[in-house]
Short mmCIF file of C-alpha atoms in Angstrom, two decimals:
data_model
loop_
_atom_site.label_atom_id
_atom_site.label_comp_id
_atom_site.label_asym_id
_atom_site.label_seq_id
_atom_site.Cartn_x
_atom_site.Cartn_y
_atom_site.Cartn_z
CA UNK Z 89 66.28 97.33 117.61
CA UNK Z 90 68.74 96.41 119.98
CA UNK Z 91 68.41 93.62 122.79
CA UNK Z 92 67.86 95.95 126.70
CA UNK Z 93 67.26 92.79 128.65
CA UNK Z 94 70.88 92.89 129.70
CA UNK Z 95 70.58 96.44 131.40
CA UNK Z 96 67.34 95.62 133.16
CA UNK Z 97 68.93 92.66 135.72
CA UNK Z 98 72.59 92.56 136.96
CA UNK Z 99 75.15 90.18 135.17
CA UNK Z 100 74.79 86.68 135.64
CA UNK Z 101 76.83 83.87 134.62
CA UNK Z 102 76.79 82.76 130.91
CA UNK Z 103 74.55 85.85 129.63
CA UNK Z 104 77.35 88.22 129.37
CA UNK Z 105 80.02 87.83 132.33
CA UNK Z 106 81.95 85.23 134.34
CA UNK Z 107 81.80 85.56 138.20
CA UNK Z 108 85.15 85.27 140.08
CA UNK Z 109 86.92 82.09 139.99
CA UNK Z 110 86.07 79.67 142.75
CA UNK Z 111 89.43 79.49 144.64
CA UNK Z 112 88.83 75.27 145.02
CA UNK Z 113 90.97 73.31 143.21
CA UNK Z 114 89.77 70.22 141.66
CA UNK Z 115 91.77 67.00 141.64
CA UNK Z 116 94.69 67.74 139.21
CA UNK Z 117 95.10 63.31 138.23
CA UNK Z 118 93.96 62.55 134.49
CA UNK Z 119 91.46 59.82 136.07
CA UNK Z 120 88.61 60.00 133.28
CA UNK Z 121 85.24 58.43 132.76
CA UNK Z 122 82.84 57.76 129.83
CA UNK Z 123 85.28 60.43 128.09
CA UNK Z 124 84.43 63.13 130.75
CA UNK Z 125 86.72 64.26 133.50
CA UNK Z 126 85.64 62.47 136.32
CA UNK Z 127 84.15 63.41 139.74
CA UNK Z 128 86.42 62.51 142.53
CA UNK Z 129 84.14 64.24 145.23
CA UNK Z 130 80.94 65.27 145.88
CA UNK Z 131 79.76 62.85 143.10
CA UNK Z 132 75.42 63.12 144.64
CA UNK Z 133 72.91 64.98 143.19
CA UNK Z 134 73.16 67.94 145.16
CA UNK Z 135 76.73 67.84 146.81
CA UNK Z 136 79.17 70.36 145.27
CA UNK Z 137 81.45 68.58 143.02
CA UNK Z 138 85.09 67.89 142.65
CA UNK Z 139 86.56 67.78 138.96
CA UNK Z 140 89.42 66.37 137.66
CA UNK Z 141 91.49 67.69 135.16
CA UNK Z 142 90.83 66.28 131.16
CA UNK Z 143 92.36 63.85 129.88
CA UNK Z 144 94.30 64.03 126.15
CA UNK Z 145 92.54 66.12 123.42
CA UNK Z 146 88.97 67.01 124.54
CA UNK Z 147 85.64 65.82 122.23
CA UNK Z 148 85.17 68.30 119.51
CA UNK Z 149 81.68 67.54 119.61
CA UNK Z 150 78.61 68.31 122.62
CA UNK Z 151 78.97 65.59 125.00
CA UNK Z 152 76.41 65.08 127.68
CA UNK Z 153 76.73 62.21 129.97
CA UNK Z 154 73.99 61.86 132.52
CA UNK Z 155 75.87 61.06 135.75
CA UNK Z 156 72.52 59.90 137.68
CA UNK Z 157 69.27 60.11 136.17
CA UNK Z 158 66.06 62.24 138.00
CA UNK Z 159 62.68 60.67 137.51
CA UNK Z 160 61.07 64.08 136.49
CA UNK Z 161 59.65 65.36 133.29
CA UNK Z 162 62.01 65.63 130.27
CA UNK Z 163 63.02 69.86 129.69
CA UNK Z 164 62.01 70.92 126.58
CA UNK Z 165 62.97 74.36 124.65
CA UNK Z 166 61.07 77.51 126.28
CA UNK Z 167 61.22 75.53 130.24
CA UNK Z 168 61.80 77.80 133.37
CA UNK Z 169 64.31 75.97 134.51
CA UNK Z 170 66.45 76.10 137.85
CA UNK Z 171 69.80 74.40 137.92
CA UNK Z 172 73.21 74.28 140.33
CA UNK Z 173 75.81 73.93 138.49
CA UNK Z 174 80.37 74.05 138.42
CA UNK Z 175 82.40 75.20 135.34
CA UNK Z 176 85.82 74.13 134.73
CA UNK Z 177 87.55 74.40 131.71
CA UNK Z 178 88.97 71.07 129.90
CA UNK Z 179 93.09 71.68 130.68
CA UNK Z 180 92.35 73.24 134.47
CA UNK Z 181 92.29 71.80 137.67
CA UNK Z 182 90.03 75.48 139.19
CA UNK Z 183 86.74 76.00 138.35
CA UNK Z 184 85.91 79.09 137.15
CA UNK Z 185 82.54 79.47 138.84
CA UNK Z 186 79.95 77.60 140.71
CA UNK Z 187 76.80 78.38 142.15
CA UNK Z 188 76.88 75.56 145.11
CA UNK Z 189 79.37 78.21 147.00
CA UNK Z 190 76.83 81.44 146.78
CA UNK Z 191 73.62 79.02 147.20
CA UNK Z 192 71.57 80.37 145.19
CA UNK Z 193 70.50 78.24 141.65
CA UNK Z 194 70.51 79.52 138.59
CA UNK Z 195 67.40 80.48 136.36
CA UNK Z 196 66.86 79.99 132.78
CA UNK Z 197 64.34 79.64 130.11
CA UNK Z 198 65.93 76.90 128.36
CA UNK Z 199 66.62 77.49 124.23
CA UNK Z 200 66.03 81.55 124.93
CA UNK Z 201 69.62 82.33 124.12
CA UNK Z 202 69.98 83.53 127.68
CA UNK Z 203 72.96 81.06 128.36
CA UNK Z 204 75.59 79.38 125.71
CA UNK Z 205 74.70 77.35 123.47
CA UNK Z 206 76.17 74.12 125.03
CA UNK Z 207 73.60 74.57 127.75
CA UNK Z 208 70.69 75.19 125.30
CA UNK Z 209 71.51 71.85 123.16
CA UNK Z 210 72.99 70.06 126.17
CA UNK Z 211 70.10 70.20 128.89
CA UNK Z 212 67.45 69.39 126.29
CA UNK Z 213 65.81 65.94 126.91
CA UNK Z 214 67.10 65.67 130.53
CA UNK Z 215 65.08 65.11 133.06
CA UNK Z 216 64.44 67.07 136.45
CA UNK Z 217 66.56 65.66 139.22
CA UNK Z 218 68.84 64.38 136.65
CA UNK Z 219 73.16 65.32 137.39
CA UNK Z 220 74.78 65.91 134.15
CA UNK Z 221 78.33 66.65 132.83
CA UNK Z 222 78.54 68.37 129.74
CA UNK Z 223 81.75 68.65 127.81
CA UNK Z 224 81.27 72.18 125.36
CA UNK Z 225 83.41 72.84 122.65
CA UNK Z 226 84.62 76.33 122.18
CA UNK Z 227 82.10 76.61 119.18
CA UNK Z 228 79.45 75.93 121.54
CA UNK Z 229 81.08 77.97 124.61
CA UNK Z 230 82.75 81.38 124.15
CA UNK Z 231 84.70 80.84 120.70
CA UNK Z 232 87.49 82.59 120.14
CA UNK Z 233 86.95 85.89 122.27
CA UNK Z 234 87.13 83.74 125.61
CA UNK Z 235 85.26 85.46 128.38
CA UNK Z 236 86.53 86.80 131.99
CA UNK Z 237 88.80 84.07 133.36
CA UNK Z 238 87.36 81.79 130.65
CA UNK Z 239 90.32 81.32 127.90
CA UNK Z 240 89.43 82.03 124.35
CA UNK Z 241 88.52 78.78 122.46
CA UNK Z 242 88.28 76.69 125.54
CA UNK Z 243 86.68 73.52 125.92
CA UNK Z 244 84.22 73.88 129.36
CA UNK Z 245 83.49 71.04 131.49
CA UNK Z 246 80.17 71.74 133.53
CA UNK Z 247 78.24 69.45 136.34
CA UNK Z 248 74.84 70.46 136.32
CA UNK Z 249 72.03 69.88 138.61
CA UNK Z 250 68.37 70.03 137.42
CA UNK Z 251 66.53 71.18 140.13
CA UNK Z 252 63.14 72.02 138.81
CA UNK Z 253 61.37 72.79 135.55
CA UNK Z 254 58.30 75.15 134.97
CA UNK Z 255 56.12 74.63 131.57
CA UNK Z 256 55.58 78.16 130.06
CA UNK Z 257 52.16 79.22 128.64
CA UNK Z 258 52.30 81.54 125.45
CA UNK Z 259 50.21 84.11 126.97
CA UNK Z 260 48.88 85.98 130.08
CA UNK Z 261 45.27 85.21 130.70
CA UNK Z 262 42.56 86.39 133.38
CA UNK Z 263 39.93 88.43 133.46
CA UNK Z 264 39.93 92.09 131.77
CA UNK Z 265 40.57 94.87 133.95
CA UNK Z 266 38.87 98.07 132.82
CA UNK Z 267 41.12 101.01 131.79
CA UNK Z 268 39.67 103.71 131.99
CA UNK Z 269 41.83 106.34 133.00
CA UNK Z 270 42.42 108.51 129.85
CA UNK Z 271 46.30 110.09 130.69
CA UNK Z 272 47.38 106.34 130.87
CA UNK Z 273 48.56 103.79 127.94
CA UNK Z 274 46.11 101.30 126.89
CA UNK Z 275 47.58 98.37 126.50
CA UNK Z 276 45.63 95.60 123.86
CA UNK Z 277 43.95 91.89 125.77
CA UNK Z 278 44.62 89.36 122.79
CA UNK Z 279 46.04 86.36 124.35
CA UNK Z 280 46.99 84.65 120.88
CA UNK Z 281 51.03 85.09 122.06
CA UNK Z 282 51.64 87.71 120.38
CA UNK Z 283 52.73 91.05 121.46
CA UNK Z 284 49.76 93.29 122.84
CA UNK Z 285 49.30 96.82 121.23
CA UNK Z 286 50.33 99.33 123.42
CA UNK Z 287 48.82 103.31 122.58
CA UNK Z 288 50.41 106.03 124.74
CA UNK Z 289 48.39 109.41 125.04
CA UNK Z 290 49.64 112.48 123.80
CA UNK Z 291 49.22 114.20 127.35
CA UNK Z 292 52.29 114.36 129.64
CA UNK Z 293 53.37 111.02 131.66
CA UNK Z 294 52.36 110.57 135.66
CA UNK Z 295 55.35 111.65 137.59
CA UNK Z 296 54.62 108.29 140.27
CA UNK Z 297 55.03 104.55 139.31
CA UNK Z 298 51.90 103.10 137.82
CA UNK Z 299 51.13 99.49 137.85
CA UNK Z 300 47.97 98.11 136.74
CA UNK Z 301 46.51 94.88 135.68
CA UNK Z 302 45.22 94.51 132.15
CA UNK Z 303 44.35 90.77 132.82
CA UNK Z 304 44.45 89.58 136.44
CA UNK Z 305 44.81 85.56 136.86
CA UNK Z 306 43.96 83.79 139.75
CA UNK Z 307 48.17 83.00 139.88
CA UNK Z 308 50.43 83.44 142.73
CA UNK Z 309 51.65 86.17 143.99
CA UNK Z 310 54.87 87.03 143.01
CA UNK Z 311 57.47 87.75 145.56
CA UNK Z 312 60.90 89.51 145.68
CA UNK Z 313 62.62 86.65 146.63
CA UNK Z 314 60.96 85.00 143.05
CA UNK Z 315 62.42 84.67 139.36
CA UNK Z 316 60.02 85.34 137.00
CA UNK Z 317 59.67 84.61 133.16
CA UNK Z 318 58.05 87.32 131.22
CA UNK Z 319 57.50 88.50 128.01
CA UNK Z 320 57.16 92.04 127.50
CA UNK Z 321 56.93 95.58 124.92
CA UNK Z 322 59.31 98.35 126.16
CA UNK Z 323 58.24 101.64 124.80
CA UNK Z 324 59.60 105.08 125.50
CA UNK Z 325 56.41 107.59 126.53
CA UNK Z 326 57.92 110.53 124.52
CA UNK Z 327 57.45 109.53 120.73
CA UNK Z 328 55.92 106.47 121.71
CA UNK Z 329 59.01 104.62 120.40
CA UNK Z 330 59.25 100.72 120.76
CA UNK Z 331 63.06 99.77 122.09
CA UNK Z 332 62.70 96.13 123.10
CA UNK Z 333 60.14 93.43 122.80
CA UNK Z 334 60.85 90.15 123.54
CA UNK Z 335 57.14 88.73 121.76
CA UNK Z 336 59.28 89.24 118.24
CA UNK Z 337 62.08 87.40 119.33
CA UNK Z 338 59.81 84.27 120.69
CA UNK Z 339 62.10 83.93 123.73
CA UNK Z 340 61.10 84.88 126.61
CA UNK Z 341 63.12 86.49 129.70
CA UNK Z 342 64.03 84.62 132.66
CA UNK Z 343 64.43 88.05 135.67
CA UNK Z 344 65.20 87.01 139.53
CA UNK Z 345 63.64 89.80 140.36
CA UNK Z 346 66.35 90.05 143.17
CA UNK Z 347 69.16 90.73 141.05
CA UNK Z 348 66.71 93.62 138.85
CA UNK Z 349 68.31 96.78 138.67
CA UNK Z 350 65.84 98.79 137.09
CA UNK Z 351 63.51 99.64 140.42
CA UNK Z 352 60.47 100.74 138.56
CA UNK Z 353 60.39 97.06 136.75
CA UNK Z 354 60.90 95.28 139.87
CA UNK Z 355 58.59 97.15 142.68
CA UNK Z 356 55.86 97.17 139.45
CA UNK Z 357 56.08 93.35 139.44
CA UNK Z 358 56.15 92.60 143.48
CA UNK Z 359 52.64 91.64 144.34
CA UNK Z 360 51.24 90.76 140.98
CA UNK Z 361 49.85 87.41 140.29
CA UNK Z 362 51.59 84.83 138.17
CA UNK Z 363 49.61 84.33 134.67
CA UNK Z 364 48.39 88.63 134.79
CA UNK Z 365 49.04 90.86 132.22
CA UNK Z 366 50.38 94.09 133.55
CA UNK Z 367 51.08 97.98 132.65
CA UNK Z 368 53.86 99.68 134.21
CA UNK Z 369 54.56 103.14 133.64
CA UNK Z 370 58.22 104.25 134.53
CA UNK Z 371 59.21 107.52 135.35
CA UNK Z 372 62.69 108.43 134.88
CA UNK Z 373 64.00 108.37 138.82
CA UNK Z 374 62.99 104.44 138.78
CA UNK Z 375 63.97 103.93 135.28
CA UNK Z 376 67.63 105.04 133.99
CA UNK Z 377 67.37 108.70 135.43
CA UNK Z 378 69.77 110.84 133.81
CA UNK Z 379 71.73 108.57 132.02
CA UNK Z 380 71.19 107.50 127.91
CA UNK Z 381 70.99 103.54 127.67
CA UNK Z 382 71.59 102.81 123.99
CA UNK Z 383 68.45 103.87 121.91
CA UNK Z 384 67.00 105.21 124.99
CA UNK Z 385 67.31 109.34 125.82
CA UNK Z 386 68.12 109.84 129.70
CA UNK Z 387 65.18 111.57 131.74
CA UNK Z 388 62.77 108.46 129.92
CA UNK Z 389 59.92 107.72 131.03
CA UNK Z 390 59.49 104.12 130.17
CA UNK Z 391 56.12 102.22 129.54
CA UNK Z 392 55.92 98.27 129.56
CA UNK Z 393 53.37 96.06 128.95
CA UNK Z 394 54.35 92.78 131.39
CA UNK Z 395 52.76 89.14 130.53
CA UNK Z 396 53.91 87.36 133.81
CA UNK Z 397 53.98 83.56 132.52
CA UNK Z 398 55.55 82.01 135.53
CA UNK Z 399 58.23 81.87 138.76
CA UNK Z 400 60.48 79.70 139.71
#
């Protein structure tokens, strides 16, 4: 079964493409410190920084070196978190991307996979409001393939900002919401973190989006401008075929719901409470329409059963 969470939201740094290069140019003197290229502006937590180039042969090893420290809780593996953060590789005086310039942070679920894997091992231990420079080796980073305007087997350079980290539970909880309606999926109320059962009738799907709580929490409301981390079952009605489900995996997805291109998923999670358990049924005009994405025929209707663990 092959990974959909890359169709469902548009491309963001480190999943699967670079944005444009930032057309700042960082300090191009060899002026190093604790054997990281060294800030020469913007050096606060929070201020957009200024990189110079490396110095000599880069580390071949991860190399984090906390520039000031926060006094917030330490990020652990499976964290929300929400950073700001500048790329730059090793030999270059540009950075490749930043998010200070669009001013909007980044969201992750730290040690999901979602990012490289010098982020995942890098951020680890750090705590919120902490400004760190990681130096990634190409191992780490994008290897030998390179990516966008990254060069293949460069050594990256990144300041990042920890803005704020979110503890994720293992499972929706709330109370049971009865479903009764017989020409809609039933979708199972275990909250032991593992994926829910999901039965789809044999009677033809609704033509309208349908969004209904299984469990309803007491959480938040969850708004468009909000990134949420889920875990979910992606089914296709016809068949009742499973094509993604992110419970087997044990990562869960971090989706700013801003940024989700498929429009059934995102209006079916506007106005749900954080912590709820949720059914969405799809039909194919706010799905993928007439198009086939990978295992999935075009004219789908789609079925998903949402555990909403958190926003940031």
């Amino acid at each position: 079964m092959r990974r959909i969470a890359g169709l469902l939201v548009a491309p963001l740094l480190l999943l699967s493409a670079v944005a444009c290069g930032s057309d700042d140019k960082a300090s191009d003197s060899a002026s190093s410190k604790n054997g990281v290229p060294a800030i020469t502006a913007g050096a606060k937590f929070g201020e957009k920084p200024t990189l110079s180039k490396g110095e000599g042969d880069p580390p071949k090893e991860l190399k984090t070196d906390v520039i000031s420290e926060g006094d917030g809780a330490k990020l652990k593996n499976g964290d929300a978190i929400q950073v700001n953060y500048l790329g730059q590789a090793w030999d270059s005086t540009k950075p490749f991307d930043n998010s200070f310039d669009r001013k909007q942070p980044f969201d992750l679920t730290l040690g999901a996979g979602m990012v490289i894997q010098g982020w995942d091992k890098g951020l680890v231990g750090q705590k919120v409001g902490s400004r760190v420079e990681l130096v990634i080796p190409p191992e780490l980073g994008y290897g030998e393939q390179g990516q966008g305007d990254i060069k293949p087997n460069a050594t990256l350079v990144f300041v990042v900002d920890i803005l704020k980290a979110t503890q994720i539970p293992a499972s929706a909880k709330g109370t049971e919401v009865a479903q009764d309606n017989i020409d809609l999926p039933k979708v199972g109320v275990k909250t032991d973190g593992k994926a829910p059962t999901v039965t789809i009738p044999k009677s033809d799907p609704p033509k309208k989006l349908v969004s209904n709580y299984v469990l309803e929490s007491d959480g938040e409301v969850v708004k468009e401008s909000d990134s949420v981390v889920v875990n979910y079952v992606g089914m296709i009605w016809k068949g009742a075929k499973e094509f993604d489900n992110t419970y087997s995996t044990g990562k869960t997805q971090t989706f700013p719901l801003s940024q989700v291109t498929l429009k059934g998923l995102k209006n079916g999670l506007i106005d749900k409470k954080v912590g709820s358990r949720v059914l969405l049924v799809i039909p194919p005009d706010q799905a993928f329409g007439d198009q086939q994405q990978q295992a999935i025929p075009k004219n789908s209707t789609l079925v998903f059963a949402v555990d909403i663990l958190a926003k940031v």
